[in-house]
Coordinates of C-alpha atoms (C1' of nucleotides) in Angstrom, one line a residue:
Chain A
M64 CA 176.5 48.0 33.9
D65 CA 175.3 49.9 30.9
E66 CA 172.7 52.6 30.9
L67 CA 169.8 50.5 29.8
E68 CA 170.6 47.8 32.2
L69 CA 170.5 50.4 34.9
I70 CA 167.1 51.7 33.8
F71 CA 165.7 48.2 33.8
E72 CA 167.2 47.3 37.1
N73 CA 165.7 50.4 38.7
A74 CA 162.3 49.5 37.2
T75 CA 162.3 46.0 38.6
R76 CA 163.9 46.7 42.0
S77 CA 162.1 49.4 43.9
A78 CA 163.4 51.1 47.0
I79 CA 159.8 51.7 48.1
F80 CA 157.5 48.9 47.0
T81 CA 157.7 45.2 47.5
N82 CA 154.3 44.6 45.9
R83 CA 152.4 47.6 44.6
E84 CA 149.6 45.4 43.1
V85 CA 148.0 45.1 46.5
L86 CA 147.2 48.8 46.5
R87 CA 145.3 48.6 43.2
P88 CA 141.5 48.9 43.3
D89 CA 140.8 45.4 42.0
Y90 CA 142.9 43.6 44.6
I91 CA 140.9 41.6 47.1
P92 CA 142.7 41.1 50.4
D93 CA 142.4 38.2 52.8
Q94 CA 141.4 40.5 55.5
L95 CA 138.7 43.1 55.2
P96 CA 139.0 45.3 58.3
H97 CA 135.9 46.9 59.8
R98 CA 133.6 45.0 57.5
G99 CA 132.9 42.2 60.0
N100 CA 129.3 43.0 60.4
E101 CA 128.7 43.2 56.7
I102 CA 130.6 40.0 56.0
R103 CA 128.5 38.2 58.7
K104 CA 125.3 39.5 57.3
V105 CA 126.1 38.5 53.7
A106 CA 127.3 35.2 54.9
M107 CA 124.2 34.5 57.0
V108 CA 121.9 35.3 54.0
M109 CA 124.0 33.2 51.6
A110 CA 124.6 30.3 54.0
T111 CA 121.3 28.6 53.3
A112 CA 122.8 27.5 50.0
L113 CA 124.8 24.9 51.8
Q114 CA 121.6 23.2 52.9
G115 CA 120.3 23.3 49.3
V116 CA 117.9 26.1 50.0
R117 CA 117.9 29.1 47.7
P118 CA 119.3 32.1 49.6
S119 CA 117.2 35.3 49.6
N120 CA 118.0 37.9 47.1
L121 CA 120.2 40.6 48.5
F122 CA 120.5 44.2 47.8
I123 CA 123.7 46.0 48.8
Y124 CA 123.9 49.7 49.0
G125 CA 126.8 51.9 49.9
L126 CA 129.0 54.7 48.5
T127 CA 132.0 54.1 46.3
G128 CA 134.9 52.6 48.1
T129 CA 133.0 51.1 51.0
G130 CA 133.9 47.5 50.3
K131 CA 130.7 46.3 48.7
T132 CA 132.3 44.4 45.9
A133 CA 135.1 43.1 48.0
V134 CA 132.8 41.8 50.7
A135 CA 130.5 40.1 48.2
K136 CA 133.3 38.4 46.4
Y137 CA 135.0 37.4 49.6
V138 CA 132.0 35.8 51.1
L139 CA 131.0 34.0 47.9
K140 CA 134.5 32.7 47.3
R141 CA 134.5 31.2 50.8
L142 CA 131.0 29.9 50.3
S143 CA 131.8 28.0 47.1
A144 CA 134.9 26.6 48.6
K145 CA 132.9 25.2 51.5
A146 CA 130.2 24.0 49.1
E147 CA 132.7 21.8 47.3
R148 CA 132.6 19.5 50.3
S149 CA 128.9 19.6 50.7
V150 CA 126.1 17.8 48.7
K151 CA 124.6 20.8 47.0
R152 CA 126.5 22.5 44.3
V153 CA 126.9 26.3 44.6
K154 CA 128.1 28.5 41.8
W155 CA 128.4 32.2 41.6
I156 CA 128.9 34.6 38.7
Y157 CA 130.1 38.1 39.1
I158 CA 128.9 40.7 36.5
N159 CA 129.8 44.3 36.5
T160 CA 126.9 45.9 34.5
R161 CA 128.9 49.0 33.9
I162 CA 131.1 46.9 31.6
E163 CA 128.5 44.3 30.5
N164 CA 126.0 47.1 30.0
T165 CA 123.3 45.5 27.8
S166 CA 120.9 42.8 28.7
Y167 CA 122.4 40.7 26.0
R168 CA 125.9 40.9 27.4
V169 CA 124.7 40.2 30.9
L170 CA 122.9 37.1 29.8
A171 CA 125.8 36.0 27.6
H172 CA 128.1 36.5 30.5
I173 CA 125.9 34.3 32.7
A174 CA 125.7 31.7 29.9
E175 CA 129.4 31.6 29.6
G176 CA 129.8 31.3 33.4
L177 CA 127.6 28.2 33.1
G178 CA 130.0 26.8 30.5
L179 CA 127.8 27.5 27.4
K180 CA 129.4 28.9 24.3
I181 CA 127.6 32.1 23.2
P182 CA 128.5 34.2 20.2
F183 CA 128.9 37.9 21.0
T184 CA 126.2 38.7 18.5
G185 CA 123.7 36.8 16.4
L186 CA 121.3 35.4 19.0
S187 CA 118.3 37.1 20.3
T188 CA 118.3 37.8 24.1
S189 CA 115.4 35.5 24.6
E190 CA 117.3 32.7 22.9
V191 CA 120.2 33.2 25.3
Y192 CA 117.8 33.2 28.2
R193 CA 116.2 30.0 26.9
R194 CA 119.6 28.3 26.7
I195 CA 120.4 29.4 30.3
I196 CA 117.2 27.9 31.5
N197 CA 117.8 24.6 29.7
R198 CA 121.2 24.4 31.1
L199 CA 120.0 25.1 34.7
N200 CA 117.2 22.6 34.3
S201 CA 119.6 19.8 33.2
D202 CA 121.6 20.5 36.3
S203 CA 121.1 20.9 40.0
V204 CA 122.9 23.9 41.3
I205 CA 122.3 27.0 43.3
L206 CA 123.4 29.9 41.2
I207 CA 124.2 33.2 42.8
L208 CA 124.3 36.1 40.4
V209 CA 126.2 39.2 41.6
L210 CA 125.1 42.3 39.6
D211 CA 127.5 45.1 40.4
E212 CA 126.8 48.7 39.6
I213 CA 123.4 47.5 38.7
D214 CA 122.1 51.1 38.3
F215 CA 124.2 51.5 35.2
M216 CA 122.4 48.7 33.4
V217 CA 119.0 49.8 34.5
R218 CA 119.7 53.4 33.5
K219 CA 120.6 52.1 30.0
E220 CA 118.2 49.2 29.5
G221 CA 115.4 49.7 32.0
D222 CA 114.5 47.1 34.6
E223 CA 112.9 44.5 32.5
I224 CA 115.9 42.1 32.6
L225 CA 115.9 42.5 36.4
Y226 CA 112.2 41.6 36.3
R227 CA 112.9 38.6 34.2
L228 CA 115.9 37.5 36.3
S229 CA 114.1 38.0 39.6
R230 CA 111.4 35.6 38.4
V231 CA 113.7 33.1 36.7
N232 CA 113.0 30.6 39.4
E233 CA 109.5 30.1 38.1
D234 CA 111.0 28.6 35.0
L235 CA 113.3 26.3 36.9
S236 CA 112.8 22.9 38.5
S237 CA 116.1 21.5 39.8
S238 CA 118.3 24.6 40.1
K239 CA 117.7 27.8 41.9
V240 CA 118.9 31.4 41.3
T241 CA 119.7 34.1 43.8
I242 CA 120.4 37.7 42.8
V243 CA 122.8 40.0 44.7
G244 CA 122.4 43.5 43.5
I245 CA 125.1 46.2 44.3
T246 CA 124.7 49.9 43.8
N247 CA 125.9 53.2 45.1
D248 CA 122.9 55.2 44.1
I249 CA 120.3 55.1 46.8
R250 CA 117.7 56.8 44.7
F251 CA 118.1 54.0 42.2
I252 CA 116.2 51.6 44.4
E253 CA 113.2 53.9 44.5
S254 CA 113.1 54.2 40.7
L255 CA 112.6 50.5 40.3
D256 CA 109.3 48.8 39.4
P257 CA 107.7 47.9 42.7
R258 CA 107.5 44.2 41.8
V259 CA 111.3 44.1 41.0
K260 CA 112.0 46.2 44.1
S261 CA 110.2 43.8 46.5
S262 CA 111.7 40.7 44.9
L263 CA 115.2 42.0 44.7
G264 CA 115.2 43.5 48.1
E265 CA 114.2 40.4 50.1
E266 CA 117.2 41.3 52.2
E267 CA 118.9 44.7 52.2
L268 CA 122.2 45.8 53.5
V269 CA 123.7 49.3 53.8
F270 CA 127.5 49.8 53.9
P271 CA 128.5 52.8 55.9
P272 CA 131.5 54.9 54.7
Y273 CA 134.7 54.4 56.6
N274 CA 135.9 57.0 59.0
A275 CA 139.5 58.2 59.1
S276 CA 140.7 55.7 61.8
Q277 CA 139.1 52.8 60.0
L278 CA 140.8 53.9 56.8
E279 CA 144.1 54.0 58.7
D280 CA 143.6 50.3 59.6
I281 CA 142.9 49.4 56.1
L282 CA 145.9 51.2 54.8
S283 CA 148.2 49.8 57.4
E284 CA 147.1 46.3 56.6
R285 CA 147.9 46.7 52.9
A286 CA 151.0 48.7 53.5
K287 CA 152.5 45.8 55.2
L288 CA 152.3 43.8 52.0
A289 CA 153.0 46.7 49.6
F290 CA 155.9 48.6 51.0
R291 CA 159.4 47.7 52.1
P292 CA 159.9 47.9 55.9
G293 CA 160.7 51.5 56.9
A294 CA 159.7 52.9 53.5
L295 CA 156.8 54.8 54.9
G296 CA 157.2 58.0 56.9
D297 CA 155.3 58.2 60.2
G298 CA 152.5 60.6 59.2
V299 CA 151.9 59.1 55.8
I300 CA 149.1 56.7 56.5
P301 CA 147.2 59.0 58.8
L302 CA 147.4 61.7 56.2
C303 CA 146.2 59.5 53.4
A304 CA 143.3 58.4 55.6
A305 CA 142.4 61.9 56.6
L306 CA 142.4 63.2 53.0
A307 CA 140.2 60.3 51.8
A308 CA 137.9 60.5 54.8
R309 CA 137.1 64.0 53.7
E310 CA 135.8 62.6 50.5
H311 CA 133.0 60.3 51.9
G312 CA 135.4 57.7 53.4
D313 CA 136.3 56.2 50.0
A314 CA 138.8 53.4 50.6
R315 CA 139.7 53.2 47.0
R316 CA 140.8 56.8 47.0
A317 CA 142.8 56.3 50.1
L318 CA 144.6 53.4 48.5
D319 CA 145.2 55.3 45.3
L320 CA 146.7 58.1 47.3
L321 CA 149.0 55.8 49.1
R322 CA 150.2 54.1 45.9
V323 CA 150.7 57.3 44.0
A324 CA 152.6 58.8 47.0
G325 CA 154.9 55.8 46.8
E326 CA 155.3 56.3 43.1
V327 CA 156.1 60.0 43.5
A328 CA 158.7 59.1 46.1
E329 CA 160.1 56.4 43.9
R330 CA 160.3 58.7 40.9
E331 CA 162.5 61.1 42.7
G332 CA 164.7 58.4 44.1
A333 CA 163.7 58.9 47.7
D334 CA 163.8 55.8 49.9
V335 CA 161.1 57.0 52.4
V336 CA 157.7 58.2 51.5
S337 CA 157.0 61.5 53.2
E338 CA 153.8 63.5 53.9
D339 CA 155.0 65.9 51.2
H340 CA 154.8 63.1 48.7
V341 CA 151.2 62.5 49.8
H342 CA 150.3 66.1 49.1
R343 CA 151.9 65.9 45.7
A344 CA 150.1 62.7 45.0
Y345 CA 146.9 64.3 46.0
N346 CA 147.4 67.1 43.5
E347 CA 148.4 64.7 40.9
L348 CA 145.3 62.6 41.3
E349 CA 143.1 65.6 41.3
R350 CA 144.8 66.9 38.3
D351 CA 144.4 63.6 36.4
R352 CA 140.8 63.4 37.3
A353 CA 140.1 67.0 36.3
V354 CA 142.0 66.6 33.0
E355 CA 140.1 63.4 32.3
V356 CA 136.7 64.8 33.0
I357 CA 137.3 68.2 31.3
S358 CA 138.7 66.7 28.1
T359 CA 135.5 64.7 27.5
L360 CA 133.2 67.7 28.0
P361 CA 131.2 69.0 25.0
L362 CA 132.5 72.3 23.5
H363 CA 129.9 74.6 25.1
S364 CA 130.4 73.1 28.5
K365 CA 134.1 73.8 28.2
I366 CA 133.3 77.4 27.2
V367 CA 131.0 77.8 30.2
L368 CA 133.6 76.3 32.4
Y369 CA 136.2 78.7 31.0
T370 CA 134.1 81.8 31.6
I371 CA 133.6 80.7 35.2
Y372 CA 137.3 80.1 35.9
R373 CA 138.4 83.1 34.0
S374 CA 136.5 85.5 36.2
V375 CA 138.2 84.2 39.4
G376 CA 139.4 87.1 41.5
D377 CA 136.2 89.2 41.1
T378 CA 133.3 88.4 43.3
P379 CA 131.9 84.9 42.4
P380 CA 129.6 85.2 39.3
T381 CA 125.9 84.3 39.1
T382 CA 124.3 82.3 36.3
G383 CA 123.2 85.5 34.5
E384 CA 126.7 87.1 34.6
V385 CA 128.3 83.9 33.3
Y386 CA 125.8 83.8 30.5
V387 CA 126.6 87.3 29.4
K388 CA 130.3 86.5 29.3
Y389 CA 129.7 83.2 27.6
R390 CA 127.8 85.0 24.8
E391 CA 130.6 87.5 24.3
L392 CA 133.1 84.6 24.1
C393 CA 131.0 82.7 21.6
Q394 CA 130.8 85.8 19.4
R395 CA 134.5 86.3 19.5
M396 CA 135.0 82.6 18.6
G397 CA 132.4 82.8 15.8
L398 CA 130.1 80.3 17.5
E399 CA 126.3 80.2 17.9
P400 CA 125.6 80.5 21.6
V401 CA 123.2 78.1 23.3
T402 CA 120.2 79.4 25.3
Q403 CA 120.3 80.3 28.9
R404 CA 118.2 77.4 29.7
R405 CA 120.8 75.1 28.3
V406 CA 123.6 76.9 30.1
S407 CA 121.6 76.4 33.3
D408 CA 121.7 72.7 32.7
I409 CA 125.4 72.8 31.8
I410 CA 126.1 74.5 35.1
S411 CA 124.2 71.7 36.9
E412 CA 126.3 69.2 35.1
L413 CA 129.6 70.9 36.0
D414 CA 128.4 71.1 39.6
M415 CA 127.7 67.3 39.6
L416 CA 131.1 66.6 38.1
G417 CA 132.6 68.6 41.0
L418 CA 134.2 71.1 38.6
V419 CA 132.4 74.0 40.1
N420 CA 130.4 74.6 43.2
A421 CA 126.9 76.0 42.3
T422 CA 124.9 77.3 45.3
I423 CA 121.4 78.5 45.0
I424 CA 120.9 81.8 46.7
N425 CA 117.8 84.1 47.1
R426 CA 118.5 87.8 46.8
G427 CA 114.9 88.7 47.4
R428 CA 114.0 91.7 45.3
Y429 CA 117.0 90.9 43.2
G430 CA 115.9 87.4 42.3
K431 CA 116.9 83.8 42.8
T432 CA 120.1 82.5 41.1
R433 CA 123.2 80.4 41.6
I434 CA 126.6 81.6 42.5
L435 CA 129.4 79.7 40.9
L436 CA 132.5 79.1 43.0
P437 CA 135.6 77.3 41.6
T438 CA 136.5 74.0 43.3
I439 CA 139.7 73.2 41.5
Q440 CA 143.0 75.1 41.1
R441 CA 142.6 77.5 38.3
D442 CA 145.7 76.6 36.3
V443 CA 144.6 72.9 36.3
V444 CA 141.4 73.8 34.7
L445 CA 142.9 76.2 32.3
S446 CA 145.6 73.9 31.2
A447 CA 143.1 71.1 30.7
L448 CA 141.0 73.4 28.5
E449 CA 144.1 74.3 26.4
N450 CA 144.0 70.8 25.1
D451 CA 140.9 71.6 23.1
P452 CA 141.9 72.9 19.7
Y453 CA 138.9 75.3 19.5
I454 CA 139.5 76.8 23.0
S455 CA 143.3 77.1 22.6
M456 CA 142.7 79.5 19.6
F457 CA 140.8 81.8 22.1
Chain B
dC226 C1' 101.8 92.4 52.9
dG227 C1' 101.7 91.8 48.2
dT228 C1' 105.1 92.2 44.1
dC229 C1' 108.2 90.9 41.3
dC230 C1' 113.1 89.9 40.3
dA231 C1' 116.2 86.5 38.1
dC232 C1' 116.6 82.9 37.6
dA233 C1' 115.7 77.3 38.8
dG234 C1' 114.2 73.5 36.6
dG235 C1' 110.1 70.4 34.6
dA236 C1' 108.0 68.9 30.1
dA237 C1' 107.7 68.4 25.3
dT238 C1' 110.0 68.2 21.2
dG239 C1' 113.5 68.0 17.6
dA240 C1' 118.2 67.4 15.2
dC241 C1' 121.8 64.2 14.7
dG242 C1' 125.0 60.5 14.8
dG243 C1' 126.0 55.8 16.1
dG244 C1' 124.9 51.1 17.1
dC245 C1' 122.1 47.0 16.7
dG246 C1' 118.8 43.6 15.1
dG247 C1' 117.0 41.5 11.1
Chain C
dC62 C1' 123.2 46.8 4.2
dC63 C1' 119.1 49.3 5.8
dG64 C1' 115.8 51.0 8.7
dC65 C1' 115.0 51.7 13.4
dC66 C1' 115.9 53.0 17.9
dC67 C1' 118.4 55.3 21.4
dG68 C1' 121.3 58.6 23.8
dT69 C1' 123.0 63.3 23.7
dC70 C1' 122.7 68.1 22.9
dA71 C1' 119.8 71.6 22.3
dT72 C1' 115.4 74.7 22.0
dT73 C1' 110.8 76.4 23.3
dC74 C1' 107.5 77.2 26.6
dC75 C1' 106.5 76.9 31.0
dT76 C1' 105.5 77.1 36.2
dG77 C1' 107.8 77.8 40.7
dT78 C1' 110.1 80.5 44.4
dG79 C1' 112.5 83.2 48.8
dG80 C1' 112.7 87.4 50.3
dA81 C1' 114.0 92.7 49.7
dC82 C1' 111.4 96.4 48.4
dG83 C1' 107.7 99.7 48.1

DNA sequence: CGTCCACAGGAATGACGGGCGG
DNA sequence: CCGCCCGTCATTCCTGTGGACG
């Protein structure tokens, strides 16, 4: 066997995985462990469609990786399968408004889902809306619209499409439309126009985060499909679950961790995934995330981040101290520094991105400030910053 | 017990570049 | 293609605040 043949063989035949696709975030399993209550609730709300009655609009809230999307898709898939054998026709369209992030694209997506041909530009949004209405009126169907990550669209476009969609039934005679909104931002609901809020939230459902033992069940379930028998070390799944549980019980993170751990093991030619592989996978994921986030930061945010991480070892700096160092650095780099007010906002942004930990403290006579603690390994941050041509010049 | 520190963080406004509808 | 709008980064001016100090 020649060298290339060997490489290709190794790529196709894994000592670790039988099917790694089932560990990817967009995979929808047949079983959704520990979401029985949620599945039942969604199903009960949606079931009226089978009697030809419009289901109530539903609002689903829950942190990332709590199974919101998976449950919604799962129930609706089952529902439409059941409906094929009933009198009333039920149709559902899934839209991720983080991707279809303008009202035009959302409407165009709906129109396409109804079998209409819509150019990606050229029509006004009201024209697309009109065509959707016409189509629905010439048909008799219960249409369930799933708007995932609905907060993204509203942040960008305002809630006027939601208002329009929530009242679409007033323009319809034979067909009916139900809206299922999904978000992980709880404050988002409060920011809505009260009319939209009451209409969209006819039914509400909160998805609690998974705890460590529930994550273990989810991982075990998938691992059966993903890994070769015996390819997983004993402590691997509990460890992945524990690490992910620490980060708000995010099942997606847990699955990523398990998959990457498998890939790390595979890369080194091990035939069993060990706990050590999990730790390395954890670092790798954290590193990737940090590099990704840091590389897209504006220049001055990078400089502020740099001053915070450079001073590790001394006592944790306050906003004022960081600002002084930041100004020095700007001068050395020949850049105009931004104001302290702006740096204050930059620090808040870095805090929200999880790149630093900013805690407000009151030192009485010595004022109120924030102390900045690093949250990530220093070399990860510094090497990510090196990628910036400006910064690497020092 | 009132001051006053060292900022937090809200509001208004502006420069700038990119995308979109007409 | 052009004007307009919108998001982002930034400034200016501002009011708010917990508690050590005198």
